[in-house]
Short mmCIF file of C-alpha atoms and ligand atoms in Angstrom, two decimals:
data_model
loop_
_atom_site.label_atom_id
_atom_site.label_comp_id
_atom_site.label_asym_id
_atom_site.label_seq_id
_atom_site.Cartn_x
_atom_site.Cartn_y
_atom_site.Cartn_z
CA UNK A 1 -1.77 -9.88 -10.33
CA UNK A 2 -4.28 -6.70 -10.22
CA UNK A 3 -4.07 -4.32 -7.21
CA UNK A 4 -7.52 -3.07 -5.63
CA UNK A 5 -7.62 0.26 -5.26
CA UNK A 6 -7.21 0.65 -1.15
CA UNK A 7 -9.25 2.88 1.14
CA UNK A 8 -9.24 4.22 4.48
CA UNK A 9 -11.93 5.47 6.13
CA UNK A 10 -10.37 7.04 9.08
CA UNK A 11 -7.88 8.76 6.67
CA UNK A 12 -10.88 10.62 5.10
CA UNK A 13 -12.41 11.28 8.81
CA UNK A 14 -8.74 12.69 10.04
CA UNK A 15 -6.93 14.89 6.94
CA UNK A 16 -8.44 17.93 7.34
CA UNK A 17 -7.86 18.38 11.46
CA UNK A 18 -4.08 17.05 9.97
CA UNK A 19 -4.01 18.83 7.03
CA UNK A 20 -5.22 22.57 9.14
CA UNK A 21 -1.54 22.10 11.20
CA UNK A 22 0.28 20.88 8.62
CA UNK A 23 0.08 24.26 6.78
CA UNK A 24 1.91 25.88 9.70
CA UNK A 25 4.06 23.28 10.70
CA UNK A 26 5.44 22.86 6.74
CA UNK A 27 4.95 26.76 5.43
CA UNK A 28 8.15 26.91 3.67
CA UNK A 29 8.90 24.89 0.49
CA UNK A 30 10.98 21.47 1.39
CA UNK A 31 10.45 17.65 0.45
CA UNK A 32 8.47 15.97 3.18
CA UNK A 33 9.33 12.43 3.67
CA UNK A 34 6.04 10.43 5.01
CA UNK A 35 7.07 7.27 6.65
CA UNK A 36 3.98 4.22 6.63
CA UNK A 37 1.75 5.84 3.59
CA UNK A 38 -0.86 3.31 4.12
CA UNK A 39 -3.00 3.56 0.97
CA UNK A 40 -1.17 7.07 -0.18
CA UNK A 41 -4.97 8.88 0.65
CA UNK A 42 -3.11 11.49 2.69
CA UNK A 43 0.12 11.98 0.80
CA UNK A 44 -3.16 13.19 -2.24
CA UNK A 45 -4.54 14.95 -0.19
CA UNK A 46 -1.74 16.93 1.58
CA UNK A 47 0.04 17.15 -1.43
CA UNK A 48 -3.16 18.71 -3.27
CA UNK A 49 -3.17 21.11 -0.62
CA UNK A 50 0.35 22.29 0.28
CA UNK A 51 1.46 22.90 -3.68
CA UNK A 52 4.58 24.93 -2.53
CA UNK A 53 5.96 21.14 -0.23
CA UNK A 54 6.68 18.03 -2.50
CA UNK A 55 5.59 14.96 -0.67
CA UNK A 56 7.80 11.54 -0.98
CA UNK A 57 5.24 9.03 0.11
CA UNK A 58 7.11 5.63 1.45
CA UNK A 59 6.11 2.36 2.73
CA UNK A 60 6.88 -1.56 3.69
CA UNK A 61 6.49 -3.34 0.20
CA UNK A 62 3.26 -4.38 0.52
CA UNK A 63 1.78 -0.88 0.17
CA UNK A 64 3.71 0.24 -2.54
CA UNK A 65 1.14 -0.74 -5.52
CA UNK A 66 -1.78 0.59 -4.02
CA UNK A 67 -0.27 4.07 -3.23
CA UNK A 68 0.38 3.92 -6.75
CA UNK A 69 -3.20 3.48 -8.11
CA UNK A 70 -4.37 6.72 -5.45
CA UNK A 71 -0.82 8.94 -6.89
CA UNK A 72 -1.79 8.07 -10.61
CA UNK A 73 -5.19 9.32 -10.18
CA UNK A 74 -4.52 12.42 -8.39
CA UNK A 75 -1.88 13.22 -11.17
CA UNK A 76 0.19 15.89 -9.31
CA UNK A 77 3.53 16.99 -10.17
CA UNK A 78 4.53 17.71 -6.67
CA UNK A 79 3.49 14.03 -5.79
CA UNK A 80 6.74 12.08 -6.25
CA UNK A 81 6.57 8.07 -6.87
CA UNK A 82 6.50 5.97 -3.57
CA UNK A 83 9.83 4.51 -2.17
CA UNK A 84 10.17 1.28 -0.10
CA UNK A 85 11.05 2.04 3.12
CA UNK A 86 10.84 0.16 6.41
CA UNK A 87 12.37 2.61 9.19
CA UNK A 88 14.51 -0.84 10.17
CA UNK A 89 15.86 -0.70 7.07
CA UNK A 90 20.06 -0.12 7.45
CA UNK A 91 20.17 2.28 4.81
CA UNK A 92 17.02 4.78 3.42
CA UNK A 93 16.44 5.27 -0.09
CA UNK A 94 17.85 9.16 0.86
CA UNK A 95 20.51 11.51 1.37
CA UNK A 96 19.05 13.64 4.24
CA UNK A 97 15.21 14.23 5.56
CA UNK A 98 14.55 18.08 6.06
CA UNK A 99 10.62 17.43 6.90
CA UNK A 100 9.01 14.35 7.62
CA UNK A 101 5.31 13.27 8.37
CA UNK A 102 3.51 9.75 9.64
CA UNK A 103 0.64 8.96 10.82
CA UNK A 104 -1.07 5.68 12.29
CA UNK A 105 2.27 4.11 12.13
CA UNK A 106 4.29 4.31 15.81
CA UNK A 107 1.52 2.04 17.88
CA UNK A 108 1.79 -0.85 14.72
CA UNK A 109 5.37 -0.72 14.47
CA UNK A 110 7.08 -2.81 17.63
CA UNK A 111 8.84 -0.33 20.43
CA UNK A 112 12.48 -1.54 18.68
CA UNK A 113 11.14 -0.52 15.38
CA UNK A 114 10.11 3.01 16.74
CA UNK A 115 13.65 3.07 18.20
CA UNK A 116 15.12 2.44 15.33
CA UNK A 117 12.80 5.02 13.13
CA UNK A 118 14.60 7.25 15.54
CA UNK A 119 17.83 6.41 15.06
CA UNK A 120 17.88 6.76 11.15
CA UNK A 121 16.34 10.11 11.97
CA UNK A 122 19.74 10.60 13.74
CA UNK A 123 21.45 10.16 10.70
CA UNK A 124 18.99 11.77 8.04
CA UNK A 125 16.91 14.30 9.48
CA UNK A 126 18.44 18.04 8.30
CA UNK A 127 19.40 20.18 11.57
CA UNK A 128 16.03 22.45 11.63
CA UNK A 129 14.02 19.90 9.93
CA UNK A 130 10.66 19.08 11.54
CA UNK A 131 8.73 16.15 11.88
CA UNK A 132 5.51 15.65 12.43
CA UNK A 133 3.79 12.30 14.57
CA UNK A 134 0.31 11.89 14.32
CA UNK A 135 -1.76 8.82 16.43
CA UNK A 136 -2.44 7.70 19.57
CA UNK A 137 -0.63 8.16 22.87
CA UNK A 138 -0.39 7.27 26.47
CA UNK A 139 0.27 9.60 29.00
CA UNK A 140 1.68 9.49 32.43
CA UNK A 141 1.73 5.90 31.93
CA UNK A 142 -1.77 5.79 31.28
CA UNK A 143 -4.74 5.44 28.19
CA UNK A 144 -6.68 8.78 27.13
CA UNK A 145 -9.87 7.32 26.46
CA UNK A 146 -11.72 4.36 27.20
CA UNK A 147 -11.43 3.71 23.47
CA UNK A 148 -7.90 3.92 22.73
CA UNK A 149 -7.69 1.14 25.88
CA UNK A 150 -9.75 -1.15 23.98
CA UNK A 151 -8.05 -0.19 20.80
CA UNK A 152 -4.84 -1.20 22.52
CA UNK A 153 -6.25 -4.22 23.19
CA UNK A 154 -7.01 -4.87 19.51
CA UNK A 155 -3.74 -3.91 18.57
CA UNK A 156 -2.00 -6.50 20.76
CA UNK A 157 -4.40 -9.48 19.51
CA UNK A 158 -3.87 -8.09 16.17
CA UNK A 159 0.19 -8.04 16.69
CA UNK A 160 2.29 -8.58 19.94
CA UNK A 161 4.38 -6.22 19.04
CA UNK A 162 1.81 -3.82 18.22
CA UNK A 163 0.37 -1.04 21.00
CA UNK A 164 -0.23 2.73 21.44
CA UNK A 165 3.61 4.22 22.90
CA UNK A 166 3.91 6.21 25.68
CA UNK A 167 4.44 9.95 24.94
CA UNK A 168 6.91 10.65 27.38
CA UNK A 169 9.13 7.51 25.84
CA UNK A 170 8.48 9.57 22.56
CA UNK A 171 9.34 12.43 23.82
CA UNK A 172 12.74 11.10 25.15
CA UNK A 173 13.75 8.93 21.90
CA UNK A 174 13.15 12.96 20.12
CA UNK A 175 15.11 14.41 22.65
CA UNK A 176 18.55 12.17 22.01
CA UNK A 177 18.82 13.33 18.76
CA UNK A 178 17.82 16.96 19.02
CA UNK A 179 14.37 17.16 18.46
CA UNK A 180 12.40 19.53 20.60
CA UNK A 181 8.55 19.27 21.13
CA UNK A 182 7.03 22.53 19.45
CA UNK A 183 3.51 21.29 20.02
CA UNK A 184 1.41 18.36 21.35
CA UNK A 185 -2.22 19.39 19.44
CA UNK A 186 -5.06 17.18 20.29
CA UNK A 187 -6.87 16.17 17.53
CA UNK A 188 -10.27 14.48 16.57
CA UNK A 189 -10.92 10.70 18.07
CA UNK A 190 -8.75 10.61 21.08
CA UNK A 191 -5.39 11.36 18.94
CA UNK A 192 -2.23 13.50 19.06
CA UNK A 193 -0.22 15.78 16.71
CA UNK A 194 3.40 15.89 17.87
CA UNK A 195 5.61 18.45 16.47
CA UNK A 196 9.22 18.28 16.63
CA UNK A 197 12.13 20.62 15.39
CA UNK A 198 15.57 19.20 15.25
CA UNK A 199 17.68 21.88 17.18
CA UNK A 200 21.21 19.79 16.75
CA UNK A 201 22.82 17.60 14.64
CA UNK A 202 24.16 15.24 17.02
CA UNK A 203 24.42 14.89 20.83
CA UNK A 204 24.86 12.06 22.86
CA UNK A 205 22.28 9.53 23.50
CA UNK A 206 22.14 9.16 26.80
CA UNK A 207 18.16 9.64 27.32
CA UNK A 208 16.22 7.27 25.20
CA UNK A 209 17.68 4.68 23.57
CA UNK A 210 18.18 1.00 24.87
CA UNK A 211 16.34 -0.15 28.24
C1 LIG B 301 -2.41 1.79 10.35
S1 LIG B 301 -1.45 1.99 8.91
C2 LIG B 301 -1.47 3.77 8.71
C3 LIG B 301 -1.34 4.16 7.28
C4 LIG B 301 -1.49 5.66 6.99
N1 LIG B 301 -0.35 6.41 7.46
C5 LIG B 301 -2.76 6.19 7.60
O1 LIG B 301 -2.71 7.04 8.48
O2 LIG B 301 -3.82 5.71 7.19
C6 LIG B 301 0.21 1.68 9.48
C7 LIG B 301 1.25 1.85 8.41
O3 LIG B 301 2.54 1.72 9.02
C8 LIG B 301 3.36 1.01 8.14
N2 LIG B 301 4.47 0.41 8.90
C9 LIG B 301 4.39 -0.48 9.90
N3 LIG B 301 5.61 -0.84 10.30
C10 LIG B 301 6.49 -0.16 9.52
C11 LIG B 301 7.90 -0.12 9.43
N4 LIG B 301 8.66 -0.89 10.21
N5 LIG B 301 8.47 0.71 8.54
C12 LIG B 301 7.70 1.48 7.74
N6 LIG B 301 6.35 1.48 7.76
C13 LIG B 301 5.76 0.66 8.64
C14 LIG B 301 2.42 -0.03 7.54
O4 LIG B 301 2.95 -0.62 6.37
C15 LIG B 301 1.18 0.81 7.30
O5 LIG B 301 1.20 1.46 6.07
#
């Protein structure tokens, strides 16, 4: 069976606004893990771009042959292969995360499977590392935009499971395992960049998880 060649539109429309914090989020060399590739468009693009990072591009399955056919084009050596990798998965296809980048991914993914993202960060993410959350949020219990409301409402026809998180429940999962917010940039169409630095490698998690 052939793979078509995937494309995303809004991942042409949004890598440069990503791409512009990116290079002063990730300006030392390290091996950025990006959870939810999609069709591997960005991991090209930011791997083109940041030459001194190399980018592990990962995804459910059902991605993982059209990430291929962008990575093979774009021929770059600091472009490794893409992994499998669903964040429920018990065990990642690593030994530790020091950076780590997704986009699109937390308001498709159910709220168990964004708990559970975070608690394999717990376990894998480097003390310093920082990770980087690009999408839509909520705040203060609320939509942004009339857009994003609507796009919610796609999202949960789409998928029950599936709608734009809160920030501050984010914010909280981060905080349990020692990530503090370095920056919340708004970006183009009504979506957020969230920064994160891990400060410790473990603490108790009282704030977040469960409930
Ligand atoms: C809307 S697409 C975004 C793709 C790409 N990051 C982009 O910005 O275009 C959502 C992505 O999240 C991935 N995803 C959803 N649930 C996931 C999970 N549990 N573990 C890993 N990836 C997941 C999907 O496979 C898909 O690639």
């Amino acid at each position: 069976m052939t793979t078509e060649k995937p494309f995303s539109q809004a991942c042409e429309n949004n890598k440069q606004a990503i791409l512009d914090i990116l290079k002063q989020v990730f300006d030392k060399p390290a091996t950025v893990w990006e959870i939810g590739s999609g069709t591997g468009q960005h991991a090209c693009h930011f791997a083109q771009h940041l030459p001194h990072l190399t980018w592990q591009p990962t995804d459910r399955a059902g991605n993982i042959a059209g990430i291929r056919l962008w990575l093979g084009e774009a021929g770059l050596s600091n472009l490794q292969a893409p992994l499998m990798l669903d964040v429920a998965d018990a065990d990642w296809p690593c030994d530790s995360v020091d950076a780590l980048f997704t986009a699109n991914t937390l308001h498709i993914m159910s709220l168990r499977e964004v708990e559970l993202l975070f608690e394999r960060l717990a376990r894998y993410l480097a003390l310093d590392a920082r990770v980087c959350i690009y999408g839509p949020f909520n705040y203060r219990g609320g939509y942004t935009s009339d857009s994003n409301a609507r796009f919610d409402q796609w999202l949960k026809q789409q998928n029950p499971h599936s709608c734009i998180k809160h920030f501050e429940r984010i914010r909280g999962l981060a905080s349990a395992i020692g990530l503090e917010l370095l920056a919340d940039h708004a970006m183009p169409a009504n979506n957020r960049l969230l920064v994160f630095q891990r400060q410790t490698r473990r603490r108790n998690h009282a704030v977040g998880f469960g409930g």
